[in-house]
Amino acid sequence: MGEFLEVYKRDVTFRLRTPDSMDPDRTNENLPWVTSPVAWVGSSHPAIARVLIQSDELISHATLVAGAQKQVVMLHLHACKEALLACDAIANRLAGKVDEIVEIIQSAGLSIDSSGRGLNPFPQVDDLDIDCVAFLVQANRAVKLISQIPSFFLTLSKLHSNFDHLGKALRAEMGESPVCHFVEQQSEFMARIAALRNFQEHPAAAKRTVVRNFRLVPDGSVSVPTWLIAGIDDEPGGAIHLDMEVISKNLVEIAEILVVHLVMQTLNSSFPYVLEQIPDDQANKDLPIRFRLGLDSSKIKFGEARANPPQ
């Protein structure tokens, strides 16, 4: 990955820096290699297995656009993977906070103040707004990075940062195709993420992202934290921790499938490739990739055997 190597165990990621990367002029001949753990997830995480490692194997067989090198593509996918891991980490952290409060409410109920008429203290998720901002920043970053992936495989007039513009560009360039159809199918979902972030960063009177913590609703029940875009969405909004989980998982799948479509669109035609999907029950838990390329043996032509092969 450019100036460093990234190595994965199933549950941890290490980053290795060589003496050359830290000291290009080699002013210190005794400078050691440096190995640092950078994430407590590894090859068993879908974002690493399916967006990075699987793509690395598939792209080796694809025809990239003129001037694009495989390492440049992988650096781009690495940045995408980092954003996806950040989304997943925030989503898991928030889900843990919400589940802990829900469990307390269910087991012990709500605290009543000395007057017997008020709920005090009413449970709240600490730093909810901060978590929402951090998540939407990383999710929106992932959307932009994923939207730019086709530019490495196809001749497009410019980089696109959203799926709506990308879909129009692909249709103008290619017409009907699996990759174009896939992008158009995902445009609404990707636009929703961008809208949540945009109306959070740039709220207006008519439209703004509203984040609500645990609250008491008119029927006397307690609502988990929710969010919505005021002026667009209906009340009561979606449960934030559940929406984050869906967004995190779907972004991984969209990045994965987009790469698969682009590779199939631009495969080296010299070989009869066939795309194989690994059944869920046969997936390797330590490296849960889902797709690999094989050769269609029925289309391979073999030459006649020679009695005296050339020396």
CSV table of C-alpha atoms in Angstrom, one decimal:
chain,number,residue,atom,x,y,z
A,1,MET,CA,0.0,0.0,0.0
A,2,GLY,CA,2.5,2.6,-1.2
A,3,GLU,CA,4.7,3.5,1.8
A,4,PHE,CA,3.6,0.6,4.0
A,5,LEU,CA,2.6,-3.0,3.9
A,6,GLU,CA,-0.6,-4.2,5.5
A,7,VAL,CA,-0.8,-7.6,7.0
A,8,TYR,CA,-3.9,-9.4,8.3
A,9,LYS,CA,-4.6,-12.0,10.8
A,10,ARG,CA,-8.2,-13.0,11.2
A,11,ASP,CA,-8.9,-10.5,14.0
A,12,VAL,CA,-6.2,-7.9,13.8
A,13,THR,CA,-4.5,-5.6,11.2
A,14,PHE,CA,-0.8,-4.8,11.3
A,15,ARG,CA,0.9,-2.1,9.3
A,16,LEU,CA,4.6,-2.6,8.4
A,17,ARG,CA,6.9,0.2,7.5
A,18,THR,CA,10.3,-0.6,5.9
A,19,PRO,CA,13.5,1.3,6.6
A,20,ASP,CA,13.4,2.6,3.0
A,21,SER,CA,9.9,4.1,3.5
A,22,MET,CA,10.9,5.9,6.7
A,23,ASP,CA,14.4,6.9,5.5
A,24,PRO,CA,14.4,7.1,1.7
A,25,ASP,CA,18.0,8.5,1.6
A,26,ARG,CA,19.2,5.7,4.0
A,27,THR,CA,21.0,8.1,6.3
A,28,ASN,CA,20.7,5.4,9.0
A,29,GLU,CA,21.7,1.9,7.9
A,30,ASN,CA,20.5,0.4,11.2
A,31,LEU,CA,17.0,1.7,11.0
A,32,PRO,CA,14.7,-1.3,11.8
A,33,TRP,CA,11.4,-2.4,10.3
A,34,VAL,CA,8.4,-1.1,12.3
A,35,THR,CA,5.3,-3.2,12.9
A,36,SER,CA,2.2,-1.7,14.5
A,37,PRO,CA,-1.3,-3.0,15.1
A,38,VAL,CA,-3.7,-0.5,13.6
A,39,ALA,CA,-7.1,-2.2,13.9
A,40,TRP,CA,-8.6,-4.9,16.0
A,41,VAL,CA,-10.3,-6.5,13.0
A,42,GLY,CA,-8.6,-8.5,10.3
A,43,SER,CA,-9.3,-10.7,7.3
A,44,SER,CA,-12.5,-12.1,8.8
A,45,HIS,CA,-14.1,-8.6,8.5
A,46,PRO,CA,-16.2,-8.3,5.3
A,47,ALA,CA,-14.8,-4.9,4.4
A,48,ILE,CA,-11.3,-6.3,4.4
A,49,ALA,CA,-12.1,-9.6,2.8
A,50,ARG,CA,-14.5,-8.6,0.2
A,51,VAL,CA,-13.6,-5.0,-0.7
A,52,LEU,CA,-9.8,-5.3,-0.5
A,53,ILE,CA,-8.5,-8.9,-0.6
A,54,GLN,CA,-11.1,-10.2,-3.0
A,55,SER,CA,-10.8,-7.2,-5.3
A,56,ASP,CA,-7.0,-7.6,-5.3
A,57,GLU,CA,-7.4,-11.1,-6.7
A,58,LEU,CA,-10.1,-10.1,-9.2
A,59,ILE,CA,-8.5,-7.0,-10.6
A,60,SER,CA,-5.4,-8.9,-11.6
A,61,HIS,CA,-7.4,-10.2,-14.5
A,62,ALA,CA,-9.2,-7.0,-15.5
A,63,THR,CA,-8.2,-4.5,-18.2
A,64,LEU,CA,-7.8,-1.1,-16.5
A,65,VAL,CA,-8.3,2.2,-18.3
A,66,ALA,CA,-5.2,3.5,-20.0
A,67,GLY,CA,-2.8,5.0,-17.5
A,68,ALA,CA,-4.4,3.3,-14.4
A,69,GLN,CA,-2.2,0.9,-12.5
A,70,LYS,CA,-3.4,-1.8,-10.2
A,71,GLN,CA,-1.6,-0.3,-7.2
A,72,VAL,CA,-3.4,3.0,-7.7
A,73,VAL,CA,-6.7,1.2,-7.8
A,74,MET,CA,-5.8,-0.8,-4.6
A,75,LEU,CA,-4.8,2.4,-2.8
A,76,HIS,CA,-8.2,3.8,-3.7
A,77,LEU,CA,-10.0,0.7,-2.4
A,78,HIS,CA,-7.8,0.8,0.7
A,79,ALA,CA,-9.1,4.3,1.5
A,80,CYS,CA,-12.6,3.0,0.9
A,81,LYS,CA,-12.0,0.1,3.2
A,82,GLU,CA,-10.8,2.4,5.9
A,83,ALA,CA,-14.0,4.5,5.7
A,84,LEU,CA,-16.1,1.4,5.8
A,85,LEU,CA,-14.3,0.1,8.9
A,86,ALA,CA,-14.8,3.5,10.6
A,87,CYS,CA,-18.5,3.3,9.9
A,88,ASP,CA,-18.7,-0.2,11.3
A,89,ALA,CA,-16.8,0.7,14.4
A,90,ILE,CA,-19.1,3.7,15.2
A,91,ALA,CA,-22.2,1.6,14.4
A,92,ASN,CA,-21.1,-1.2,16.8
A,93,ARG,CA,-20.2,1.3,19.5
A,94,LEU,CA,-23.5,3.1,19.4
A,95,ALA,CA,-25.5,-0.2,19.2
A,96,GLY,CA,-23.7,-1.3,22.4
A,97,LYS,CA,-24.7,2.0,24.2
A,98,VAL,CA,-28.3,1.7,23.1
A,99,ASP,CA,-28.6,-2.0,24.0
A,100,GLU,CA,-27.1,-1.3,27.5
A,101,ILE,CA,-29.7,1.4,28.2
A,102,VAL,CA,-32.6,-0.7,26.8
A,103,GLU,CA,-31.5,-3.6,29.1
A,104,ILE,CA,-31.4,-1.3,32.1
A,105,ILE,CA,-34.9,0.1,31.4
A,106,GLN,CA,-36.3,-3.4,30.8
A,107,SER,CA,-34.9,-4.8,34.0
A,108,ALA,CA,-35.1,-1.9,36.4
A,109,GLY,CA,-37.5,0.5,34.8
A,110,LEU,CA,-37.2,4.3,34.9
A,111,SER,CA,-36.1,6.4,37.8
A,112,ILE,CA,-38.8,8.5,39.5
A,113,ASP,CA,-37.8,11.7,41.3
A,114,SER,CA,-38.7,12.6,44.9
A,115,SER,CA,-41.9,14.2,43.8
A,116,GLY,CA,-43.1,11.0,42.3
A,117,ARG,CA,-44.2,12.8,39.2
A,118,GLY,CA,-41.0,13.1,37.1
A,119,LEU,CA,-38.5,10.8,35.5
A,120,ASN,CA,-35.1,11.8,36.7
A,121,PRO,CA,-32.5,11.0,35.5
A,122,PHE,CA,-33.9,10.1,32.1
A,123,PRO,CA,-31.5,7.8,30.2
A,124,GLN,CA,-29.5,9.3,27.4
A,125,VAL,CA,-26.8,8.1,25.1
A,126,ASP,CA,-23.6,10.0,25.7
A,127,ASP,CA,-22.1,11.9,22.7
A,128,LEU,CA,-24.9,10.8,20.4
A,129,ASP,CA,-24.6,13.9,18.2
A,130,ILE,CA,-20.8,13.4,18.0
A,131,ASP,CA,-21.3,9.7,16.9
A,132,CYS,CA,-23.8,10.7,14.3
A,133,VAL,CA,-21.6,13.3,12.8
A,134,ALA,CA,-18.6,11.0,12.7
A,135,PHE,CA,-20.6,8.2,11.2
A,136,LEU,CA,-22.2,10.3,8.4
A,137,VAL,CA,-18.8,11.9,7.6
A,138,GLN,CA,-17.3,8.5,7.0
A,139,ALA,CA,-20.3,7.0,5.3
A,140,ASN,CA,-20.5,10.0,2.9
A,141,ARG,CA,-16.7,9.6,2.3
A,142,ALA,CA,-17.3,6.0,1.4
A,143,VAL,CA,-20.1,6.9,-1.0
A,144,LYS,CA,-17.7,9.3,-2.8
A,145,LEU,CA,-14.9,6.8,-3.0
A,146,ILE,CA,-17.2,4.0,-4.2
A,147,SER,CA,-18.6,6.4,-6.9
A,148,GLN,CA,-15.1,7.0,-8.2
A,149,ILE,CA,-14.2,3.3,-8.7
A,150,PRO,CA,-15.5,3.0,-12.3
A,151,SER,CA,-13.1,5.7,-13.5
A,152,PHE,CA,-10.3,3.2,-13.1
A,153,PHE,CA,-11.9,0.7,-15.4
A,154,LEU,CA,-13.9,2.8,-17.9
A,155,THR,CA,-13.4,5.9,-20.0
A,156,LEU,CA,-15.4,8.5,-18.2
A,157,SER,CA,-15.2,12.3,-18.8
A,158,LYS,CA,-14.6,13.0,-15.1
A,159,LEU,CA,-14.7,11.6,-11.5
A,160,HIS,CA,-18.2,11.4,-10.0
A,161,SER,CA,-19.0,11.7,-6.3
A,162,ASN,CA,-22.5,10.4,-6.3
A,163,PHE,CA,-24.3,7.5,-7.9
A,164,ASP,CA,-27.0,9.6,-9.6
A,165,HIS,CA,-24.4,11.4,-11.8
A,166,LEU,CA,-22.4,8.2,-12.2
A,167,GLY,CA,-25.4,6.3,-13.4
A,168,LYS,CA,-26.2,9.0,-16.1
A,169,ALA,CA,-22.5,9.0,-17.2
A,170,LEU,CA,-22.4,5.2,-17.5
A,171,ARG,CA,-25.7,5.1,-19.5
A,172,ALA,CA,-24.4,7.8,-21.8
A,173,GLU,CA,-21.0,6.0,-22.2
A,174,MET,CA,-22.2,2.3,-22.4
A,175,GLY,CA,-26.0,2.2,-22.7
A,176,GLU,CA,-27.7,-0.8,-21.1
A,177,SER,CA,-25.2,-2.9,-19.1
A,178,PRO,CA,-25.1,-4.8,-15.8
A,179,VAL,CA,-22.8,-2.2,-14.2
A,180,CYS,CA,-25.1,0.6,-15.3
A,181,HIS,CA,-28.2,-1.2,-14.1
A,182,PHE,CA,-26.6,-1.9,-10.7
A,183,VAL,CA,-25.5,1.7,-10.2
A,184,GLU,CA,-29.0,3.0,-11.0
A,185,GLN,CA,-30.5,0.5,-8.6
A,186,GLN,CA,-28.3,1.8,-5.7
A,187,SER,CA,-28.7,5.5,-6.5
A,188,GLU,CA,-31.5,6.2,-4.1
A,189,PHE,CA,-29.9,4.4,-1.1
A,190,MET,CA,-26.6,6.3,-1.7
A,191,ALA,CA,-28.4,9.6,-2.1
A,192,ARG,CA,-30.1,9.1,1.2
A,193,ILE,CA,-26.7,8.8,3.0
A,194,ALA,CA,-25.5,12.0,1.3
A,195,ALA,CA,-28.7,13.8,2.2
A,196,LEU,CA,-28.5,12.9,5.9
A,197,ARG,CA,-24.9,14.3,6.0
A,198,ASN,CA,-25.6,17.4,3.9
A,199,PHE,CA,-28.6,18.5,5.9
A,200,GLN,CA,-26.7,17.8,9.1
A,201,GLU,CA,-23.7,19.9,8.0
A,202,HIS,CA,-25.9,22.6,6.2
A,203,PRO,CA,-29.2,22.7,8.0
A,204,ALA,CA,-31.9,25.0,6.7
A,205,ALA,CA,-35.3,26.1,7.9
A,206,ALA,CA,-37.0,23.8,5.4
A,207,LYS,CA,-34.7,20.8,5.6
A,208,ARG,CA,-32.4,19.6,8.4
A,209,THR,CA,-31.2,16.4,9.9
A,210,VAL,CA,-32.8,16.0,13.3
A,211,VAL,CA,-31.1,13.6,15.9
A,212,ARG,CA,-33.2,12.6,18.9
A,213,ASN,CA,-31.9,10.8,21.9
A,214,PHE,CA,-33.9,8.4,24.1
A,215,ARG,CA,-37.2,10.1,24.7
A,216,LEU,CA,-40.7,9.6,26.2
A,217,VAL,CA,-43.4,9.5,23.6
A,218,PRO,CA,-47.1,10.4,24.2
A,219,ASP,CA,-48.3,6.9,24.7
A,220,GLY,CA,-45.9,6.6,27.7
A,221,SER,CA,-43.4,4.3,26.1
A,222,VAL,CA,-39.7,5.1,25.6
A,223,SER,CA,-38.3,5.6,22.1
A,224,VAL,CA,-34.7,4.6,21.2
A,225,PRO,CA,-32.6,7.3,19.5
A,226,THR,CA,-33.9,8.2,16.1
A,227,TRP,CA,-33.0,10.5,13.2
A,228,LEU,CA,-34.8,12.0,10.2
A,229,ILE,CA,-34.6,14.8,7.7
A,230,ALA,CA,-37.2,17.3,8.7
A,231,GLY,CA,-39.1,18.5,5.7
A,232,ILE,CA,-38.6,15.2,3.9
A,233,ASP,CA,-39.2,12.3,6.3
A,234,ASP,CA,-42.3,11.4,8.3
A,235,GLU,CA,-42.2,11.0,12.1
A,236,PRO,CA,-41.0,9.2,14.1
A,237,GLY,CA,-37.8,8.6,12.0
A,238,GLY,CA,-35.5,5.6,11.9
A,239,ALA,CA,-33.7,4.0,14.8
A,240,ILE,CA,-30.2,5.3,14.5
A,241,HIS,CA,-28.3,2.2,15.6
A,242,LEU,CA,-30.3,0.0,13.2
A,243,ASP,CA,-29.9,2.4,10.3
A,244,MET,CA,-26.2,2.6,10.9
A,245,GLU,CA,-25.9,-1.2,10.8
A,246,VAL,CA,-27.8,-1.4,7.5
A,247,ILE,CA,-25.8,1.4,6.0
A,248,SER,CA,-22.5,-0.1,7.0
A,249,LYS,CA,-23.4,-3.6,5.6
A,250,ASN,CA,-24.9,-2.3,2.4
A,251,LEU,CA,-21.9,0.0,1.6
A,252,VAL,CA,-19.6,-3.0,1.9
A,253,GLU,CA,-21.8,-5.0,-0.5
A,254,ILE,CA,-22.2,-2.1,-3.0
A,255,ALA,CA,-18.4,-1.6,-3.2
A,256,GLU,CA,-17.9,-5.4,-3.6
A,257,ILE,CA,-20.5,-5.9,-6.3
A,258,LEU,CA,-19.5,-2.8,-8.2
A,259,VAL,CA,-15.9,-4.1,-8.4
A,260,VAL,CA,-17.2,-7.5,-9.6
A,261,HIS,CA,-19.3,-5.9,-12.3
A,262,LEU,CA,-16.4,-3.7,-13.5
A,263,VAL,CA,-14.0,-6.6,-13.6
A,264,MET,CA,-16.5,-8.7,-15.6
A,265,GLN,CA,-17.1,-5.8,-17.9
A,266,THR,CA,-13.3,-5.4,-18.6
A,267,LEU,CA,-11.9,-8.9,-18.4
A,268,ASN,CA,-9.0,-9.9,-20.6
A,269,SER,CA,-10.8,-11.7,-23.4
A,270,SER,CA,-7.9,-14.0,-24.1
A,271,PHE,CA,-9.1,-16.4,-21.5
A,272,PRO,CA,-12.5,-18.1,-21.0
A,273,TYR,CA,-13.2,-16.7,-17.5
A,274,VAL,CA,-16.2,-17.7,-15.4
A,275,LEU,CA,-17.3,-16.0,-12.2
A,276,GLU,CA,-17.8,-18.4,-9.3
A,277,GLN,CA,-19.8,-17.5,-6.3
A,278,ILE,CA,-18.8,-19.3,-3.1
A,279,PRO,CA,-21.9,-20.7,-1.2
A,280,ASP,CA,-22.4,-19.3,2.3
A,281,ASP,CA,-21.9,-22.7,3.9
A,282,GLN,CA,-18.6,-23.1,2.2
A,283,ALA,CA,-17.2,-19.6,3.0
A,284,ASN,CA,-13.9,-19.4,5.0
A,285,LYS,CA,-14.7,-17.7,8.2
A,286,ASP,CA,-11.2,-16.3,8.4
A,287,LEU,CA,-11.4,-14.9,4.9
A,288,PRO,CA,-15.1,-14.7,3.8
A,289,ILE,CA,-14.7,-13.8,0.2
A,290,ARG,CA,-17.7,-14.5,-2.0
A,291,PHE,CA,-16.5,-14.4,-5.6
A,292,ARG,CA,-13.5,-15.7,-7.5
A,293,LEU,CA,-12.6,-16.1,-11.2
A,294,GLY,CA,-12.1,-19.5,-12.7
A,295,LEU,CA,-11.6,-20.8,-16.2
A,296,ASP,CA,-14.4,-22.5,-18.2
A,297,SER,CA,-12.8,-25.8,-19.1
A,298,SER,CA,-15.3,-26.5,-21.8
A,299,LYS,CA,-14.0,-23.5,-23.8
A,300,ILE,CA,-10.3,-24.2,-23.3
A,301,LYS,CA,-8.6,-25.6,-26.5
A,302,PHE,CA,-5.7,-27.9,-26.0
A,303,GLY,CA,-3.0,-28.5,-28.7
A,304,GLU,CA,-2.1,-32.1,-29.8
A,305,ALA,CA,0.5,-33.8,-27.7
A,306,ARG,CA,3.9,-34.2,-29.4
A,307,ALA,CA,5.9,-37.3,-29.3
A,308,ASN,CA,9.2,-35.3,-29.3
A,309,PRO,CA,8.5,-32.0,-27.5
A,310,PRO,CA,10.9,-29.2,-28.4
A,311,GLN,CA,14.0,-28.8,-26.3
